[in-house]
Short mmCIF file of C-alpha atoms in Angstrom, two decimals:
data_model
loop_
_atom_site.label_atom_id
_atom_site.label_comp_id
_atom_site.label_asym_id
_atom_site.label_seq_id
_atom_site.Cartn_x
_atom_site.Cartn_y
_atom_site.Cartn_z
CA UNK A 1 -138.12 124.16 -130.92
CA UNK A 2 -135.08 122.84 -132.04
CA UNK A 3 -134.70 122.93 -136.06
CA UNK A 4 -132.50 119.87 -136.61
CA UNK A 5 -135.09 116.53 -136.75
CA UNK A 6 -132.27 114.33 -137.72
CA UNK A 7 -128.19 113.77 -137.83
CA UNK A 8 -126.14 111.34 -138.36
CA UNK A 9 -123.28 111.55 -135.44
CA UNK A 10 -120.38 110.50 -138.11
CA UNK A 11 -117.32 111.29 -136.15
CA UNK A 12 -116.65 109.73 -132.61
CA UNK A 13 -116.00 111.72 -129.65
CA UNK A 14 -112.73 111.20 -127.70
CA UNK A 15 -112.32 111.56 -124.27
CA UNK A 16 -115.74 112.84 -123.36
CA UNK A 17 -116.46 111.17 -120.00
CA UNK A 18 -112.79 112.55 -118.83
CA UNK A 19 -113.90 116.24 -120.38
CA UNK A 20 -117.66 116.31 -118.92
CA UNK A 21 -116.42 115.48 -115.06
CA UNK A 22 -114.79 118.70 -114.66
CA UNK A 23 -115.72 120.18 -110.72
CA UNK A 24 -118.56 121.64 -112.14
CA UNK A 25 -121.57 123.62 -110.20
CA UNK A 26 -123.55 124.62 -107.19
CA UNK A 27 -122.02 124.12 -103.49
CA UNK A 28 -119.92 121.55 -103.97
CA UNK A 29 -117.51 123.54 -106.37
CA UNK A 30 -116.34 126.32 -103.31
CA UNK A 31 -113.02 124.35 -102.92
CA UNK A 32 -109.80 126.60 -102.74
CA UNK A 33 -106.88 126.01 -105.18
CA UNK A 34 -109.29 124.36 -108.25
CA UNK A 35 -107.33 121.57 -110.56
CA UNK A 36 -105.11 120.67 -113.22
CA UNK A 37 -105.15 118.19 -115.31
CA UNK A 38 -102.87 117.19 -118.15
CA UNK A 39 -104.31 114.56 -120.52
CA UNK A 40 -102.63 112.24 -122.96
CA UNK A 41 -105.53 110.78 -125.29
CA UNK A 42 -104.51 107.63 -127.88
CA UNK A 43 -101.43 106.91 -129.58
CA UNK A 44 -98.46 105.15 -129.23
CA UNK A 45 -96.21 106.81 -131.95
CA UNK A 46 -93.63 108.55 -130.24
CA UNK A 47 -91.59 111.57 -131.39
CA UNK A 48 -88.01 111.49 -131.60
CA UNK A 49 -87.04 114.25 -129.91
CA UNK A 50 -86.55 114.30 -126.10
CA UNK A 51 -86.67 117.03 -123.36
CA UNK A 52 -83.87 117.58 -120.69
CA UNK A 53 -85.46 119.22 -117.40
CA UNK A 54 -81.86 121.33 -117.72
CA UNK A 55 -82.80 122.47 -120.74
CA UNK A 56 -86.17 123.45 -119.84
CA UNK A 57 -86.43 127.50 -119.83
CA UNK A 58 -88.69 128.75 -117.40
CA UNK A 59 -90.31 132.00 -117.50
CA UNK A 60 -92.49 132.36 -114.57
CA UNK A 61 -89.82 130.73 -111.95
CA UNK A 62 -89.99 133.99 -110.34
CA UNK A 63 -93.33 133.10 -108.83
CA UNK A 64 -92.54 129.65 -107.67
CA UNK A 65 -90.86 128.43 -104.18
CA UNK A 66 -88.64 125.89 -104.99
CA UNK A 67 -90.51 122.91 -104.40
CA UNK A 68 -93.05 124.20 -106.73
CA UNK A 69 -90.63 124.62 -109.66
CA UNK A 70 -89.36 121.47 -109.33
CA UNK A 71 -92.92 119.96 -110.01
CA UNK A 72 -93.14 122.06 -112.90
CA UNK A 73 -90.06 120.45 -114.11
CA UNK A 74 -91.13 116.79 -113.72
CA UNK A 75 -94.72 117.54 -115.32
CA UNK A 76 -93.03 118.96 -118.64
CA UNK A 77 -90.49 115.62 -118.73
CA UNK A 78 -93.59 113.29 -117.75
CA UNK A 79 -95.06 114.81 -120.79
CA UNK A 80 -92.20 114.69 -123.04
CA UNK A 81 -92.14 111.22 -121.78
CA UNK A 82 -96.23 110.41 -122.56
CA UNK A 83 -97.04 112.23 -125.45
CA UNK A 84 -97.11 111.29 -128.80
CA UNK A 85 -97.48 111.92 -132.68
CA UNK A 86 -100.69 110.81 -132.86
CA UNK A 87 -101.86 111.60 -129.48
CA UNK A 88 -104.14 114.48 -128.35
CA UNK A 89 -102.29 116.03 -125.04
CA UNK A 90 -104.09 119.25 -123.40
CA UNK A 91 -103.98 120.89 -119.96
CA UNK A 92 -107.26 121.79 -118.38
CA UNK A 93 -107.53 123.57 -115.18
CA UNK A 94 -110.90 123.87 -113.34
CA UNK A 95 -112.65 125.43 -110.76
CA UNK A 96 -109.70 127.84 -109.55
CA UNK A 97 -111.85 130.23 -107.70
CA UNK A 98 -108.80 132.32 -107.30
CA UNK A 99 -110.64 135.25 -104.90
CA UNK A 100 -111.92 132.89 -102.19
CA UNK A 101 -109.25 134.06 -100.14
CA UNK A 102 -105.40 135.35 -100.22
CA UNK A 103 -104.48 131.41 -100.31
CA UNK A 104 -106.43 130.64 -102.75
CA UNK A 105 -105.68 133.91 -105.15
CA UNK A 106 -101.80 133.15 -104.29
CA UNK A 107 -102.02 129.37 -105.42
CA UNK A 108 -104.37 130.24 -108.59
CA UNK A 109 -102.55 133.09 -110.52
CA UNK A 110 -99.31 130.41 -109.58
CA UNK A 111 -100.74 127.94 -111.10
CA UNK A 112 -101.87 129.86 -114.20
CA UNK A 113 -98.58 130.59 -114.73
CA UNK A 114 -97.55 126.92 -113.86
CA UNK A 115 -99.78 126.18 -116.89
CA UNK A 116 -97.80 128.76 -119.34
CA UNK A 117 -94.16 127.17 -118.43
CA UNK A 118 -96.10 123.17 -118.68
CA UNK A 119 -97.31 124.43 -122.10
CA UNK A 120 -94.71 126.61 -123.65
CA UNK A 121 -92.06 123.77 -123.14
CA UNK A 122 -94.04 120.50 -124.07
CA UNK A 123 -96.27 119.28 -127.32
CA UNK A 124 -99.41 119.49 -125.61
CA UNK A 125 -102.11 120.72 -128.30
CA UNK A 126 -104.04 123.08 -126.36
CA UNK A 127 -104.85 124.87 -123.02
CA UNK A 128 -108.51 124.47 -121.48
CA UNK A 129 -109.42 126.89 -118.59
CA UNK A 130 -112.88 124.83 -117.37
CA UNK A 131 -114.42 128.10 -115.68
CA UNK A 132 -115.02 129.66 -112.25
CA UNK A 133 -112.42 131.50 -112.30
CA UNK A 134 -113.19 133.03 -109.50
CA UNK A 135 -116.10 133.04 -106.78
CA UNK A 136 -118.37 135.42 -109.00
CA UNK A 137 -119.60 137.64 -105.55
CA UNK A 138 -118.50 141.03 -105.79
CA UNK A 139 -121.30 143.16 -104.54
CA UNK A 140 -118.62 146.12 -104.35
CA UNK A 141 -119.00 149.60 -105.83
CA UNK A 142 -117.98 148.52 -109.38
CA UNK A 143 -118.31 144.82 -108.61
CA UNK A 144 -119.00 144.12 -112.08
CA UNK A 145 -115.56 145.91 -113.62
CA UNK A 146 -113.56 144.05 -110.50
CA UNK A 147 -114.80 140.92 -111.49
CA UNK A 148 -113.60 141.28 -115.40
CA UNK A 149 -110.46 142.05 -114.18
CA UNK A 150 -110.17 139.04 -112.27
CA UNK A 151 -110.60 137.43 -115.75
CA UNK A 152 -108.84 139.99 -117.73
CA UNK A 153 -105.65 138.65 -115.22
CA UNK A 154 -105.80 135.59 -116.40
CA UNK A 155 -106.32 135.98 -119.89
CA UNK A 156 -103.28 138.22 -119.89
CA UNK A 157 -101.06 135.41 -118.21
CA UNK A 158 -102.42 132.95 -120.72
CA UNK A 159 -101.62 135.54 -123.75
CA UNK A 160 -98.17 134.31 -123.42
CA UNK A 161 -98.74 130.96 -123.92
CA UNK A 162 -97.64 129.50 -127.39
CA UNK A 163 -100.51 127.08 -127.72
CA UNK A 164 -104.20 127.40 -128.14
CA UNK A 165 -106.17 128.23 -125.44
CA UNK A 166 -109.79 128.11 -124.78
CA UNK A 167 -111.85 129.61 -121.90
CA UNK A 168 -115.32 127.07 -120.80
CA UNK A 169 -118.19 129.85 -119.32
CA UNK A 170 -118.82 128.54 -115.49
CA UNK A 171 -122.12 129.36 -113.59
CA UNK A 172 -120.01 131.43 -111.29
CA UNK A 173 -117.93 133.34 -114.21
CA UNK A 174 -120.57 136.06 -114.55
CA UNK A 175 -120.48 137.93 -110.96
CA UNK A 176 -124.32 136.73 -110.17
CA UNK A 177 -123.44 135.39 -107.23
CA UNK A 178 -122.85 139.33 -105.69
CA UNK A 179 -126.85 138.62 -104.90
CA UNK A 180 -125.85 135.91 -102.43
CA UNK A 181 -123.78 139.36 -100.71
CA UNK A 182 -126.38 141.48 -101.24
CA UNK A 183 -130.00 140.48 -102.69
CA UNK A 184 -130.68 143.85 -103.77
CA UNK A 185 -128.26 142.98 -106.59
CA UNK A 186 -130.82 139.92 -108.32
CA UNK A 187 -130.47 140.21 -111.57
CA UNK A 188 -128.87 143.45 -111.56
CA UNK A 189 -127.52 144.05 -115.18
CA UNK A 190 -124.94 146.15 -113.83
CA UNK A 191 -123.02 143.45 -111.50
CA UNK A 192 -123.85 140.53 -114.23
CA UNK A 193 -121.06 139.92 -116.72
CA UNK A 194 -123.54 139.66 -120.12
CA UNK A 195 -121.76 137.37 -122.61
CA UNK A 196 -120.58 140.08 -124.54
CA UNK A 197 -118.57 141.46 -121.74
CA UNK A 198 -117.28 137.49 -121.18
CA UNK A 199 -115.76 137.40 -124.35
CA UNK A 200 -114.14 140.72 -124.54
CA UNK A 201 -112.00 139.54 -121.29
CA UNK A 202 -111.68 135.85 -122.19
CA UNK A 203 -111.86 134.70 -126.04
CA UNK A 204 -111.08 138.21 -127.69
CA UNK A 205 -107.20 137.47 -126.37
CA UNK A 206 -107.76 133.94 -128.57
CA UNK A 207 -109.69 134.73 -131.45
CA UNK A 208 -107.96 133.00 -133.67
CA UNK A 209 -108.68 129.59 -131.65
CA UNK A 210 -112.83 130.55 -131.47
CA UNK A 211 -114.17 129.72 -135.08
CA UNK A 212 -118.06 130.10 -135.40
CA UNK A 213 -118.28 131.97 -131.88
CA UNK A 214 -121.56 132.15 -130.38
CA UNK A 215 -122.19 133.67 -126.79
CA UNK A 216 -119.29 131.48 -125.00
CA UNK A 217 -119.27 128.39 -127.56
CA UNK A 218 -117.18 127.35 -130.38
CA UNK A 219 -114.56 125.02 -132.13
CA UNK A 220 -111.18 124.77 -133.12
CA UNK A 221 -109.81 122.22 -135.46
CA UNK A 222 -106.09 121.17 -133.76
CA UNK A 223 -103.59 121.17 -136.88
CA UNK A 224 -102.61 117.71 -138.30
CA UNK A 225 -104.61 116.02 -135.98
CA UNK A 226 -108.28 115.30 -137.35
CA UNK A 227 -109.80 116.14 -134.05
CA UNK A 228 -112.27 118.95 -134.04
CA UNK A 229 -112.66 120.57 -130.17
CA UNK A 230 -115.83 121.78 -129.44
CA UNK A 231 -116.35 124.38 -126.31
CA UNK A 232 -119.69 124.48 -125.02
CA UNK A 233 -121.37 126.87 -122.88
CA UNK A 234 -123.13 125.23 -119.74
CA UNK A 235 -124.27 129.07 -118.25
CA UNK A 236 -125.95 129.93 -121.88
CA UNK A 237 -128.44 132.10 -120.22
CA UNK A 238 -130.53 135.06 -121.65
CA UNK A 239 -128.54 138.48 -120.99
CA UNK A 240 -131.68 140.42 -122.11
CA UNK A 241 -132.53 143.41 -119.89
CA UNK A 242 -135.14 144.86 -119.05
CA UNK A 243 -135.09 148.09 -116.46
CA UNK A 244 -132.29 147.10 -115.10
CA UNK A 245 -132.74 143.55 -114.86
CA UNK A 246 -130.92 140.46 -116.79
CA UNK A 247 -133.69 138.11 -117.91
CA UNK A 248 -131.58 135.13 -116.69
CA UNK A 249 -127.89 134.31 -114.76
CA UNK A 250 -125.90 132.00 -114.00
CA UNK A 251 -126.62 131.11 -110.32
CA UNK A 252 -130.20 130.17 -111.52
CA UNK A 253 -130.02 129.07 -114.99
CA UNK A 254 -127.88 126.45 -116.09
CA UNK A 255 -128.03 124.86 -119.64
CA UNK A 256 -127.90 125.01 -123.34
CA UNK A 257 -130.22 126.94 -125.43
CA UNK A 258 -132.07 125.89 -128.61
CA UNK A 259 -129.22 127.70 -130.68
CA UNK A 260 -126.64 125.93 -129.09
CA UNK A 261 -127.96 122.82 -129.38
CA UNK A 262 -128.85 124.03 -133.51
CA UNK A 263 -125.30 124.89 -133.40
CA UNK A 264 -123.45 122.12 -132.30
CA UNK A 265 -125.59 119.70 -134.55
CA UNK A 266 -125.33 122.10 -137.74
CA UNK A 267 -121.85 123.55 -137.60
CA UNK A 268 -119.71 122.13 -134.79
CA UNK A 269 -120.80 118.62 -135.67
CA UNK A 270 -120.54 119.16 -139.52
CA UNK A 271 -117.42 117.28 -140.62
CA UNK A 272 -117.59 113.93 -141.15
CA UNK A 273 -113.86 113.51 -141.46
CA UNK A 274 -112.89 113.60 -137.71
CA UNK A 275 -112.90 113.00 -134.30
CA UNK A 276 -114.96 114.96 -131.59
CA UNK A 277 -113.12 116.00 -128.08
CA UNK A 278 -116.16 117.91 -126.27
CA UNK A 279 -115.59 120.39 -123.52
CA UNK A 280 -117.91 121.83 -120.77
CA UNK A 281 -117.89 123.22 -117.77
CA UNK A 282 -120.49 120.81 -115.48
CA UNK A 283 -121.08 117.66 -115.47
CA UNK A 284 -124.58 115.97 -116.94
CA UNK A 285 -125.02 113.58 -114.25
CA UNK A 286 -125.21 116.71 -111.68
CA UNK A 287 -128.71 118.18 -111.86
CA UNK A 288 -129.15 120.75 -109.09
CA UNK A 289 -129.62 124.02 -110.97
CA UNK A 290 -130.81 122.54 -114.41
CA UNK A 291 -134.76 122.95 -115.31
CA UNK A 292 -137.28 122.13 -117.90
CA UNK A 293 -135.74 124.26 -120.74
CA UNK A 294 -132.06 123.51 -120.05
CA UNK A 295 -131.70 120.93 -123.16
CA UNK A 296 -129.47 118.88 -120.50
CA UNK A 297 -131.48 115.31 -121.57
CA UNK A 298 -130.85 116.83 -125.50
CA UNK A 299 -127.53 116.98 -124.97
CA UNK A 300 -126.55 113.87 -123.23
CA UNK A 301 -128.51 111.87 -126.09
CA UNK A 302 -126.46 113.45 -128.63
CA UNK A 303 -123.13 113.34 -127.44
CA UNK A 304 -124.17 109.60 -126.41
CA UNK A 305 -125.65 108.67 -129.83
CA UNK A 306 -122.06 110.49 -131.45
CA UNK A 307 -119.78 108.37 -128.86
CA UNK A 308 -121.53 104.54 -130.12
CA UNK A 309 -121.81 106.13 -133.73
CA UNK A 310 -125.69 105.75 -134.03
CA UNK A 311 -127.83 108.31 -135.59
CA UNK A 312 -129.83 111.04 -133.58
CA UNK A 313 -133.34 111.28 -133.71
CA UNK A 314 -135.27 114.10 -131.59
#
């Protein structure tokens, strides 16, 4: 059962219905090349200073044809042009599935380090990888260890980024889908990434942006800006094994446990002083996958009862 009978939602959330429509779960997610997004949220206060495409310094130009850097350019002045004092600016990119094929690897690691040169020379607050990263099916010999260095990639690409950055746990990021390659894999603990083995390639690069970690969720307070983000984990399934065999995964099991949902009412949700910007990886209005115990219905009443400032009531 979840503990908490009764909270009052004090701050508002910002931006949630952008945050929550990321490209989420099940079939319709298998699309090469994922998505970026760069998001300007309220404010009108603009800084004084100015950036000069010239002037912008480029690190990973290397890796870009020309077009491609000069798109890079124009989304770092569109920024400097957009974002403001008061404004919360991020860059979020979803849904990558960078081993789909070569296209798809080639355009992905680009783009991740498309997202380093956007963020290194702008005044967005934060990074937001959305999760799958990649396809999650290696049924290889030593599936499991290729898979974490698909992730270990990026997280090395993003280490170089002078911003936060925060890494959202998809249903495909923990290899379970080798069993759709071979079913003899089901549950095998030694192909499924455990959440232990999630964080050592993703947050552990960051952990001075994950305050109050807990299996793939947490919050970071942006600096002068009031706004508390909060990452959740949509693939919060039970890495127990027994013999051999995870007691849950992500191609079957996708929700929020009763200590997340504890969580996120008792500690993420415990200042009353600021605003809420609430990340996930699926969406709630999506519910292939989801069952009984997923606390999907929990959640949506919460983060709806904190968005109109009413009180929740379970």
């Amino acid at each position: 059962m979840i503990n908490k009978r009764y909270i009052k939602t004090a701050g508002a959330i910002i931006s949630a219905a952008v945050l929550l429509v990321s490209a989420g779960c099940g079939s319709r997610n298998n699309v090469p090349g994922g998505s970026v997004q760069a998001e300007s949220i309220a404010g009108n206060d603009k800084g004084s200073t100015s950036v000069s495409t010239a002037d912008v310094t480029l690190t990973r130009d290397s890796e870009y044809p020309d077009y491609y850097e000069q798109e890079v350019r124009k989304t770092i002045q569109t920024l400097d042009d957009t974002i403001t004092r008061d404004s919360v600016s991020y860059i979020f990119i979803t849904d990558t599935h960078l081993d789909s094929n070569e296209a798809s690897t080639t355009a992905a690691y680009r783009m991740y380090n498309a997202v380093v040169d956007v963020a290194n020379n702008s005044d967005v607050d934060f990074v937001c990888v959305g999760g799958d990263i990649y396809d999650g099916r290696h049924a290889e010999e030593n599936g499991k260890a290729n898979a974490m260095q698909i992730i270990r990639n990026v997280a090395e690409i993003l280490s170089t980024c002078n911003k936060p950055v925060f890494f959202l746990h998809g249903n495909h990021d923990d290899n379970s889908f080798s069993a759709q390659v071979d079913g003899n894999l089901l549950y095998s603990a030694d192909y499924i990434i455990n959440k232990e083995e999630w964080y050592s390639v993703t947050m552990a690069y960051f952990p001075q942006y994950a305050a109050e970690y807990e299996h793939g969720y947490f919050y970071y307070d942006l600096p002068g800006k009031n706004v508390r983000v909060v990452c959740l984990n949509m693939s919060d399934s039970d890495d127990t094994v027994v013999n051999g065999e995870q007691n849950e995964m992500g191609m079957y099991f996708y929700g929020y446990k009763d200590k997340q949902i504890d969580w996120l009412l008792d500690k993420a949700f415990a200042r009353e002083d600021c605003r809420y910007l609430i990340m996930s990886h699926d969406a709630f209005d999506y519910p292939e996958g989801y069952n009984v115990s997923s606390n999907r219905d929990t959640l949506h009443d919460i983060l709806t009862a904190a968005y109109t400032h009413q009180n929740y009531n379970n």
